[in-house]
Amino acid sequence: AWFQLRNREELGADMREQLAALAAAHGFPSAMAERLFMVPDIFHYLAGRSFAALAPPPSCSAFFAHGGATRDGKLLIARNFDFFGRGVWNANNAFIVMHPRGGRSFCWVGALGVPASGQGFNESGLFVGLHSNFPNDVSTRGVPIFKIVHDILAECATLDEAVARVTVRPRTCGLSLFIVDTRARDAAVVGYSARHAETLRPENEVLVRANHYVTPPMQRFEVGPHPWRANSVGRMRRITELLGERRGALDAGRAP
């Protein structure tokens, strides 16, 4: 309730209307839907303040590859979603198609009962995937995670627009957004905390992400035990190695 009160204005009128309709359909107060919308922010805020409660850690991984890195130059995006709630997500998988007024149609890749998602794609060819990070640079006030992703998908048409949308306003916590512009055949990872950010671009036609920051300025905010970071670094390194081994032969069948 406290997070909802502090950040309700950041939702905007359209999002508040959507959440009120969701709540009405399920027969509970609209304030409850708004609170559920901010659960990811609360989780990552608390993790940044005290990492000790997390076991096991989230382990999302992703890569973008195209051109000489793939067979026939095709653009490939691969991602796993490894987060708390194993078994629940699997039983409630959903594609949720949205047609915002005055915006771009898009599709959440998410689950029934969740008011938004950290991953999806829009009619302009943008793809977004979310990766947990855990910095101590957090705030109880800022743009909620799902609102950032929603605005990218509903309002942005290019990679530069999407990157700017992440960094234009302070956030509540730390994550990374993996953004692909499939029409421009380009990608970026914006790793951010409440007040700071890093932007990474492809090298040799590939881009890989796990759950740690890459640049020294962002690494200074990172919290978490050594095994958690070693796991993330190891996943990112191994995916990069496999992309190198399969360079020029990678296709959709090998992406998983």
PDB file of C-alpha atoms in Angstrom:
ATOM      1  CA  ALA A   1       0.000   0.000   0.000  1.00  0.00           C
ATOM      2  CA  TRP A   2       2.876   2.358   0.814  1.00  0.00           C
ATOM      3  CA  PHE A   3       4.533   1.794  -2.587  1.00  0.00           C
ATOM      4  CA  GLN A   4       1.190   2.264  -4.306  1.00  0.00           C
ATOM      5  CA  LEU A   5       0.524   5.588  -2.588  1.00  0.00           C
ATOM      6  CA  ARG A   6       4.015   6.904  -3.291  1.00  0.00           C
ATOM      7  CA  ASN A   7       4.027   5.899  -6.965  1.00  0.00           C
ATOM      8  CA  ARG A   8       0.390   5.985  -8.054  1.00  0.00           C
ATOM      9  CA  GLU A   9       0.832   9.133 -10.134  1.00  0.00           C
ATOM     10  CA  GLU A  10       3.652   7.437 -12.068  1.00  0.00           C
ATOM     11  CA  LEU A  11       1.119   4.943 -13.438  1.00  0.00           C
ATOM     12  CA  GLY A  12      -0.713   7.582 -15.469  1.00  0.00           C
ATOM     13  CA  ALA A  13      -4.455   7.789 -16.068  1.00  0.00           C
ATOM     14  CA  ASP A  14      -4.586   5.111 -18.776  1.00  0.00           C
ATOM     15  CA  MET A  15      -2.761   2.499 -16.705  1.00  0.00           C
ATOM     16  CA  ARG A  16      -4.887   3.248 -13.650  1.00  0.00           C
ATOM     17  CA  GLU A  17      -8.002   2.797 -15.820  1.00  0.00           C
ATOM     18  CA  GLN A  18      -6.704  -0.528 -17.138  1.00  0.00           C
ATOM     19  CA  LEU A  19      -5.893  -1.799 -13.649  1.00  0.00           C
ATOM     20  CA  ALA A  20      -9.293  -0.676 -12.361  1.00  0.00           C
ATOM     21  CA  ALA A  21     -10.960  -2.688 -15.137  1.00  0.00           C
ATOM     22  CA  LEU A  22      -8.840  -5.725 -14.283  1.00  0.00           C
ATOM     23  CA  ALA A  23      -9.815  -5.418 -10.630  1.00  0.00           C
ATOM     24  CA  ALA A  24     -13.499  -5.039 -11.479  1.00  0.00           C
ATOM     25  CA  ALA A  25     -13.411  -8.163 -13.648  1.00  0.00           C
ATOM     26  CA  HIS A  26     -12.043 -10.158 -10.712  1.00  0.00           C
ATOM     27  CA  GLY A  27     -14.225  -8.508  -8.092  1.00  0.00           C
ATOM     28  CA  PHE A  28     -11.616  -6.781  -5.933  1.00  0.00           C
ATOM     29  CA  PRO A  29     -10.776  -3.106  -5.262  1.00  0.00           C
ATOM     30  CA  SER A  30      -8.784  -1.208  -7.901  1.00  0.00           C
ATOM     31  CA  ALA A  31      -6.159  -0.366  -5.278  1.00  0.00           C
ATOM     32  CA  MET A  32      -5.327  -4.072  -5.052  1.00  0.00           C
ATOM     33  CA  ALA A  33      -4.533  -4.262  -8.783  1.00  0.00           C
ATOM     34  CA  GLU A  34      -2.269  -1.229  -8.475  1.00  0.00           C
ATOM     35  CA  ARG A  35      -0.462  -2.848  -5.550  1.00  0.00           C
ATOM     36  CA  LEU A  36       0.016  -6.085  -7.507  1.00  0.00           C
ATOM     37  CA  PHE A  37       1.428  -4.028 -10.379  1.00  0.00           C
ATOM     38  CA  MET A  38       4.230  -2.859  -8.067  1.00  0.00           C
ATOM     39  CA  VAL A  39       5.176  -6.221  -6.576  1.00  0.00           C
ATOM     40  CA  PRO A  40       8.292  -6.546  -8.825  1.00  0.00           C
ATOM     41  CA  ASP A  41       9.484  -3.132  -7.658  1.00  0.00           C
ATOM     42  CA  ILE A  42       8.963  -4.062  -4.010  1.00  0.00           C
ATOM     43  CA  PHE A  43      10.799  -7.366  -4.449  1.00  0.00           C
ATOM     44  CA  HIS A  44      13.811  -5.779  -6.136  1.00  0.00           C
ATOM     45  CA  TYR A  45      13.846  -2.868  -3.690  1.00  0.00           C
ATOM     46  CA  LEU A  46      13.981  -5.252  -0.728  1.00  0.00           C
ATOM     47  CA  ALA A  47      16.631  -7.374  -2.438  1.00  0.00           C
ATOM     48  CA  GLY A  48      18.796  -4.309  -2.949  1.00  0.00           C
ATOM     49  CA  ARG A  49      18.414  -3.367   0.705  1.00  0.00           C
ATOM     50  CA  SER A  50      19.133  -6.854   2.035  1.00  0.00           C
ATOM     51  CA  PHE A  51      20.139  -9.634  -0.326  1.00  0.00           C
ATOM     52  CA  ALA A  52      20.298 -12.339   2.355  1.00  0.00           C
ATOM     53  CA  ALA A  53      16.688 -13.490   1.920  1.00  0.00           C
ATOM     54  CA  LEU A  54      17.165 -14.577  -1.682  1.00  0.00           C
ATOM     55  CA  ALA A  55      17.668 -18.302  -2.212  1.00  0.00           C
ATOM     56  CA  PRO A  56      17.918 -19.444  -4.932  1.00  0.00           C
ATOM     57  CA  PRO A  57      18.590 -16.343  -7.047  1.00  0.00           C
ATOM     58  CA  PRO A  58      16.867 -15.523 -10.326  1.00  0.00           C
ATOM     59  CA  SER A  59      18.841 -16.787 -13.316  1.00  0.00           C
ATOM     60  CA  CYS A  60      17.444 -15.260 -16.519  1.00  0.00           C
ATOM     61  CA  SER A  61      19.691 -15.398 -19.582  1.00  0.00           C
ATOM     62  CA  ALA A  62      19.287 -14.038 -23.110  1.00  0.00           C
ATOM     63  CA  PHE A  63      21.092 -13.431 -26.369  1.00  0.00           C
ATOM     64  CA  PHE A  64      20.637 -11.592 -29.654  1.00  0.00           C
ATOM     65  CA  ALA A  65      22.446 -12.729 -32.806  1.00  0.00           C
ATOM     66  CA  HIS A  66      22.242 -11.911 -36.505  1.00  0.00           C
ATOM     67  CA  GLY A  67      24.275 -11.520 -39.690  1.00  0.00           C
ATOM     68  CA  GLY A  68      27.476 -13.534 -39.720  1.00  0.00           C
ATOM     69  CA  ALA A  69      26.672 -14.995 -36.306  1.00  0.00           C
ATOM     70  CA  THR A  70      23.721 -17.030 -37.626  1.00  0.00           C
ATOM     71  CA  ARG A  71      22.850 -19.346 -40.478  1.00  0.00           C
ATOM     72  CA  ASP A  72      21.649 -17.352 -43.493  1.00  0.00           C
ATOM     73  CA  GLY A  73      22.082 -14.132 -41.483  1.00  0.00           C
ATOM     74  CA  LYS A  74      18.747 -14.552 -39.719  1.00  0.00           C
ATOM     75  CA  LEU A  75      18.015 -12.518 -36.594  1.00  0.00           C
ATOM     76  CA  LEU A  76      17.563 -14.672 -33.480  1.00  0.00           C
ATOM     77  CA  ILE A  77      16.462 -13.780 -29.974  1.00  0.00           C
ATOM     78  CA  ALA A  78      16.672 -16.391 -27.229  1.00  0.00           C
ATOM     79  CA  ARG A  79      15.636 -15.998 -23.604  1.00  0.00           C
ATOM     80  CA  ASN A  80      14.836 -18.045 -20.541  1.00  0.00           C
ATOM     81  CA  PHE A  81      12.694 -16.794 -17.666  1.00  0.00           C
ATOM     82  CA  ASP A  82      14.006 -18.281 -14.427  1.00  0.00           C
ATOM     83  CA  PHE A  83      12.281 -16.672 -11.462  1.00  0.00           C
ATOM     84  CA  PHE A  84      10.497 -17.522  -8.217  1.00  0.00           C
ATOM     85  CA  GLY A  85       7.209 -19.334  -8.815  1.00  0.00           C
ATOM     86  CA  ARG A  86       8.343 -22.447 -10.665  1.00  0.00           C
ATOM     87  CA  GLY A  87       5.339 -24.571 -11.552  1.00  0.00           C
ATOM     88  CA  VAL A  88       2.902 -21.662 -11.131  1.00  0.00           C
ATOM     89  CA  TRP A  89       4.128 -19.838 -14.242  1.00  0.00           C
ATOM     90  CA  ASN A  90       4.058 -23.047 -16.268  1.00  0.00           C
ATOM     91  CA  ALA A  91       0.440 -23.750 -15.405  1.00  0.00           C
ATOM     92  CA  ASN A  92      -0.725 -20.233 -16.257  1.00  0.00           C
ATOM     93  CA  ASN A  93       1.260 -19.187 -19.335  1.00  0.00           C
ATOM     94  CA  ALA A  94      -0.496 -16.547 -21.438  1.00  0.00           C
ATOM     95  CA  PHE A  95      -0.049 -14.286 -24.438  1.00  0.00           C
ATOM     96  CA  ILE A  96      -1.998 -11.105 -23.705  1.00  0.00           C
ATOM     97  CA  VAL A  97      -2.616  -8.853 -26.711  1.00  0.00           C
ATOM     98  CA  MET A  98      -3.091  -5.154 -25.965  1.00  0.00           C
ATOM     99  CA  HIS A  99      -4.477  -2.374 -28.167  1.00  0.00           C
ATOM    100  CA  PRO A 100      -3.771   0.873 -26.273  1.00  0.00           C
ATOM    101  CA  ARG A 101      -5.671   3.980 -27.353  1.00  0.00           C
ATOM    102  CA  GLY A 102      -3.413   6.070 -29.570  1.00  0.00           C
ATOM    103  CA  GLY A 103      -0.539   3.621 -29.176  1.00  0.00           C
ATOM    104  CA  ARG A 104       1.014   0.569 -30.787  1.00  0.00           C
ATOM    105  CA  SER A 105      -0.526  -2.850 -30.387  1.00  0.00           C
ATOM    106  CA  PHE A 106       1.680  -5.222 -28.433  1.00  0.00           C
ATOM    107  CA  CYS A 107       1.744  -8.615 -26.795  1.00  0.00           C
ATOM    108  CA  TRP A 108       2.701  -9.416 -23.225  1.00  0.00           C
ATOM    109  CA  VAL A 109       4.392 -12.775 -22.804  1.00  0.00           C
ATOM    110  CA  GLY A 110       3.287 -13.504 -19.278  1.00  0.00           C
ATOM    111  CA  ALA A 111       0.819 -15.347 -17.100  1.00  0.00           C
ATOM    112  CA  LEU A 112      -2.844 -15.273 -16.193  1.00  0.00           C
ATOM    113  CA  GLY A 113      -3.525 -13.207 -13.091  1.00  0.00           C
ATOM    114  CA  VAL A 114      -0.455 -10.976 -13.522  1.00  0.00           C
ATOM    115  CA  PRO A 115      -1.423  -7.377 -14.405  1.00  0.00           C
ATOM    116  CA  ALA A 116       1.516  -6.848 -16.799  1.00  0.00           C
ATOM    117  CA  SER A 117       4.785  -8.464 -17.835  1.00  0.00           C
ATOM    118  CA  GLY A 118       8.507  -7.917 -18.125  1.00  0.00           C
ATOM    119  CA  GLN A 119       8.664  -9.306 -21.635  1.00  0.00           C
ATOM    120  CA  GLY A 120       6.822  -8.774 -24.864  1.00  0.00           C
ATOM    121  CA  PHE A 121       6.925  -7.393 -28.404  1.00  0.00           C
ATOM    122  CA  ASN A 122       5.048  -4.739 -30.356  1.00  0.00           C
ATOM    123  CA  GLU A 123       3.823  -4.138 -33.893  1.00  0.00           C
ATOM    124  CA  SER A 124       6.831  -1.906 -34.624  1.00  0.00           C
ATOM    125  CA  GLY A 125       9.159  -4.869 -34.185  1.00  0.00           C
ATOM    126  CA  LEU A 126      10.527  -4.088 -30.721  1.00  0.00           C
ATOM    127  CA  PHE A 127      11.162  -6.940 -28.285  1.00  0.00           C
ATOM    128  CA  VAL A 128      11.769  -6.425 -24.556  1.00  0.00           C
ATOM    129  CA  GLY A 129      12.983  -8.917 -21.946  1.00  0.00           C
ATOM    130  CA  LEU A 130      13.605  -8.281 -18.259  1.00  0.00           C
ATOM    131  CA  HIS A 131      16.598  -9.401 -16.154  1.00  0.00           C
ATOM    132  CA  SER A 132      16.912  -8.995 -12.399  1.00  0.00           C
ATOM    133  CA  ASN A 133      19.851  -7.036 -11.005  1.00  0.00           C
ATOM    134  CA  PHE A 134      20.473  -6.213  -7.375  1.00  0.00           C
ATOM    135  CA  PRO A 135      22.050  -2.805  -6.644  1.00  0.00           C
ATOM    136  CA  ASN A 136      21.937  -0.898  -3.378  1.00  0.00           C
ATOM    137  CA  ASP A 137      20.966   2.220  -5.338  1.00  0.00           C
ATOM    138  CA  VAL A 138      17.202   1.871  -4.816  1.00  0.00           C
ATOM    139  CA  SER A 139      14.345   4.219  -3.978  1.00  0.00           C
ATOM    140  CA  THR A 140      10.785   3.961  -2.720  1.00  0.00           C
ATOM    141  CA  ARG A 141       9.744   6.418  -5.423  1.00  0.00           C
ATOM    142  CA  GLY A 142      10.194   6.149  -9.187  1.00  0.00           C
ATOM    143  CA  VAL A 143       8.727   4.728 -12.366  1.00  0.00           C
ATOM    144  CA  PRO A 144       7.512   1.134 -11.756  1.00  0.00           C
ATOM    145  CA  ILE A 145       9.113  -1.689 -13.745  1.00  0.00           C
ATOM    146  CA  PHE A 146       5.960  -2.763 -15.551  1.00  0.00           C
ATOM    147  CA  LYS A 147       5.181   0.854 -16.468  1.00  0.00           C
ATOM    148  CA  ILE A 148       8.578   1.226 -18.179  1.00  0.00           C
ATOM    149  CA  VAL A 149       8.065  -1.960 -20.192  1.00  0.00           C
ATOM    150  CA  HIS A 150       4.479  -1.007 -21.031  1.00  0.00           C
ATOM    151  CA  ASP A 151       5.495   2.433 -22.299  1.00  0.00           C
ATOM    152  CA  ILE A 152       8.271   1.017 -24.483  1.00  0.00           C
ATOM    153  CA  LEU A 153       5.915  -1.445 -26.126  1.00  0.00           C
ATOM    154  CA  ALA A 154       2.933   0.907 -26.398  1.00  0.00           C
ATOM    155  CA  GLU A 155       4.734   4.071 -27.451  1.00  0.00           C
ATOM    156  CA  CYS A 156       8.165   3.327 -28.961  1.00  0.00           C
ATOM    157  CA  ALA A 157       9.055   2.352 -32.529  1.00  0.00           C
ATOM    158  CA  THR A 158      12.871   2.383 -32.489  1.00  0.00           C
ATOM    159  CA  LEU A 159      15.719   1.183 -30.314  1.00  0.00           C
ATOM    160  CA  ASP A 160      16.835   4.729 -29.484  1.00  0.00           C
ATOM    161  CA  GLU A 161      13.324   5.662 -28.362  1.00  0.00           C
ATOM    162  CA  ALA A 162      13.163   2.595 -26.140  1.00  0.00           C
ATOM    163  CA  VAL A 163      16.550   3.240 -24.526  1.00  0.00           C
ATOM    164  CA  ALA A 164      15.587   6.840 -23.849  1.00  0.00           C
ATOM    165  CA  ARG A 165      12.319   5.736 -22.255  1.00  0.00           C
ATOM    166  CA  VAL A 166      14.199   3.625 -19.705  1.00  0.00           C
ATOM    167  CA  THR A 167      16.637   6.346 -18.677  1.00  0.00           C
ATOM    168  CA  VAL A 168      14.553   9.526 -18.834  1.00  0.00           C
ATOM    169  CA  ARG A 169      13.081   9.210 -15.312  1.00  0.00           C
ATOM    170  CA  PRO A 170      14.351   7.821 -11.975  1.00  0.00           C
ATOM    171  CA  ARG A 171      13.323   4.239 -11.193  1.00  0.00           C
ATOM    172  CA  THR A 172      12.662   2.396  -7.919  1.00  0.00           C
ATOM    173  CA  CYS A 173      15.247  -0.370  -8.200  1.00  0.00           C
ATOM    174  CA  GLY A 174      17.747  -2.163 -10.429  1.00  0.00           C
ATOM    175  CA  LEU A 175      17.170  -4.373 -13.448  1.00  0.00           C
ATOM    176  CA  SER A 176      18.310  -4.788 -17.019  1.00  0.00           C
ATOM    177  CA  LEU A 177      16.100  -4.425 -20.065  1.00  0.00           C
ATOM    178  CA  PHE A 178      17.158  -6.442 -23.113  1.00  0.00           C
ATOM    179  CA  ILE A 179      15.736  -4.530 -26.098  1.00  0.00           C
ATOM    180  CA  VAL A 180      15.828  -5.679 -29.725  1.00  0.00           C
ATOM    181  CA  ASP A 181      14.775  -3.634 -32.742  1.00  0.00           C
ATOM    182  CA  THR A 182      14.050  -6.428 -35.196  1.00  0.00           C
ATOM    183  CA  ARG A 183      13.446  -4.073 -38.129  1.00  0.00           C
ATOM    184  CA  ALA A 184      16.756  -2.246 -37.675  1.00  0.00           C
ATOM    185  CA  ARG A 185      18.461  -5.541 -36.726  1.00  0.00           C
ATOM    186  CA  ASP A 186      20.011  -3.940 -33.664  1.00  0.00           C
ATOM    187  CA  ALA A 187      19.865  -4.414 -29.902  1.00  0.00           C
ATOM    188  CA  ALA A 188      20.858  -2.889 -26.576  1.00  0.00           C
ATOM    189  CA  VAL A 189      20.885  -3.808 -22.919  1.00  0.00           C
ATOM    190  CA  VAL A 190      20.066  -1.019 -20.482  1.00  0.00           C
ATOM    191  CA  GLY A 191      21.219  -2.036 -17.015  1.00  0.00           C
ATOM    192  CA  TYR A 192      19.904   0.433 -14.494  1.00  0.00           C
ATOM    193  CA  SER A 193      19.535   1.219 -10.810  1.00  0.00           C
ATOM    194  CA  ALA A 194      17.289   3.884  -9.303  1.00  0.00           C
ATOM    195  CA  ARG A 195      19.472   6.780 -10.496  1.00  0.00           C
ATOM    196  CA  HIS A 196      22.190   5.346 -12.752  1.00  0.00           C
ATOM    197  CA  ALA A 197      22.396   3.230 -15.917  1.00  0.00           C
ATOM    198  CA  GLU A 198      24.695   1.457 -18.369  1.00  0.00           C
ATOM    199  CA  THR A 199      23.928   0.797 -22.040  1.00  0.00           C
ATOM    200  CA  LEU A 200      25.576  -2.120 -23.854  1.00  0.00           C
ATOM    201  CA  ARG A 201      25.505  -2.754 -27.594  1.00  0.00           C
ATOM    202  CA  PRO A 202      26.273  -5.834 -29.727  1.00  0.00           C
ATOM    203  CA  GLU A 203      29.827  -6.907 -30.570  1.00  0.00           C
ATOM    204  CA  ASN A 204      30.529  -9.170 -33.540  1.00  0.00           C
ATOM    205  CA  GLU A 205      26.768  -9.228 -34.184  1.00  0.00           C
ATOM    206  CA  VAL A 206      25.864 -10.760 -30.821  1.00  0.00           C
ATOM    207  CA  LEU A 207      24.719  -9.456 -27.437  1.00  0.00           C
ATOM    208  CA  VAL A 208      24.432 -11.601 -24.293  1.00  0.00           C
ATOM    209  CA  ARG A 209      22.925 -10.855 -20.893  1.00  0.00           C
ATOM    210  CA  ALA A 210      22.580 -12.578 -17.534  1.00  0.00           C
ATOM    211  CA  ASN A 211      21.978 -10.935 -14.115  1.00  0.00           C
ATOM    212  CA  HIS A 212      25.040  -8.819 -13.323  1.00  0.00           C
ATOM    213  CA  TYR A 213      26.217  -5.375 -14.357  1.00  0.00           C
ATOM    214  CA  VAL A 214      29.118  -5.190 -16.797  1.00  0.00           C
ATOM    215  CA  THR A 215      30.603  -1.693 -16.475  1.00  0.00           C
ATOM    216  CA  PRO A 216      32.639  -0.638 -13.401  1.00  0.00           C
ATOM    217  CA  PRO A 217      30.458   2.421 -12.643  1.00  0.00           C
ATOM    218  CA  MET A 218      27.409   0.161 -12.251  1.00  0.00           C
ATOM    219  CA  GLN A 219      29.262  -2.687 -10.570  1.00  0.00           C
ATOM    220  CA  ARG A 220      30.024  -0.446  -7.602  1.00  0.00           C
ATOM    221  CA  PHE A 221      26.314  -0.502  -6.693  1.00  0.00           C
ATOM    222  CA  GLU A 222      25.953  -4.274  -6.947  1.00  0.00           C
ATOM    223  CA  VAL A 223      25.177  -6.325  -3.850  1.00  0.00           C
ATOM    224  CA  GLY A 224      24.928 -10.070  -3.415  1.00  0.00           C
ATOM    225  CA  PRO A 225      27.060 -13.025  -2.335  1.00  0.00           C
ATOM    226  CA  HIS A 226      29.908 -14.313  -4.469  1.00  0.00           C
ATOM    227  CA  PRO A 227      28.088 -17.536  -5.580  1.00  0.00           C
ATOM    228  CA  TRP A 228      25.237 -15.479  -7.068  1.00  0.00           C
ATOM    229  CA  ARG A 229      27.578 -13.304  -9.120  1.00  0.00           C
ATOM    230  CA  ALA A 230      29.736 -16.288 -10.128  1.00  0.00           C
ATOM    231  CA  ASN A 231      26.618 -18.051 -11.412  1.00  0.00           C
ATOM    232  CA  SER A 232      25.584 -15.062 -13.508  1.00  0.00           C
ATOM    233  CA  VAL A 233      29.073 -14.445 -14.878  1.00  0.00           C
ATOM    234  CA  GLY A 234      29.462 -18.141 -15.686  1.00  0.00           C
ATOM    235  CA  ARG A 235      26.162 -18.301 -17.593  1.00  0.00           C
ATOM    236  CA  MET A 236      27.021 -15.219 -19.603  1.00  0.00           C
ATOM    237  CA  ARG A 237      30.497 -16.523 -20.426  1.00  0.00           C
ATOM    238  CA  ARG A 238      29.216 -19.960 -21.453  1.00  0.00           C
ATOM    239  CA  ILE A 239      26.524 -18.558 -23.742  1.00  0.00           C
ATOM    240  CA  THR A 240      29.140 -16.325 -25.372  1.00  0.00           C
ATOM    241  CA  GLU A 241      31.410 -19.350 -25.895  1.00  0.00           C
ATOM    242  CA  LEU A 242      28.596 -21.379 -27.472  1.00  0.00           C
ATOM    243  CA  LEU A 243      27.687 -18.528 -29.804  1.00  0.00           C
ATOM    244  CA  GLY A 244      31.306 -18.413 -30.887  1.00  0.00           C
ATOM    245  CA  GLU A 245      31.473 -22.157 -31.463  1.00  0.00           C
ATOM    246  CA  ARG A 246      28.298 -22.092 -33.567  1.00  0.00           C
ATOM    247  CA  ARG A 247      29.044 -18.867 -35.397  1.00  0.00           C
ATOM    248  CA  GLY A 248      27.628 -19.000 -38.911  1.00  0.00           C
ATOM    249  CA  ALA A 249      25.650 -22.185 -38.153  1.00  0.00           C
ATOM    250  CA  LEU A 250      23.243 -20.973 -35.468  1.00  0.00           C
ATOM    251  CA  ASP A 251      19.549 -21.332 -36.284  1.00  0.00           C
ATOM    252  CA  ALA A 252      16.260 -21.314 -34.371  1.00  0.00           C
ATOM    253  CA  GLY A 253      16.525 -25.020 -33.645  1.00  0.00           C
ATOM    254  CA  ARG A 254      19.838 -24.557 -31.832  1.00  0.00           C
ATOM    255  CA  ALA A 255      18.925 -21.371 -30.026  1.00  0.00           C
ATOM    256  CA  PRO A 256      17.375 -23.117 -26.985  1.00  0.00           C
TER     257      PRO A 256
END
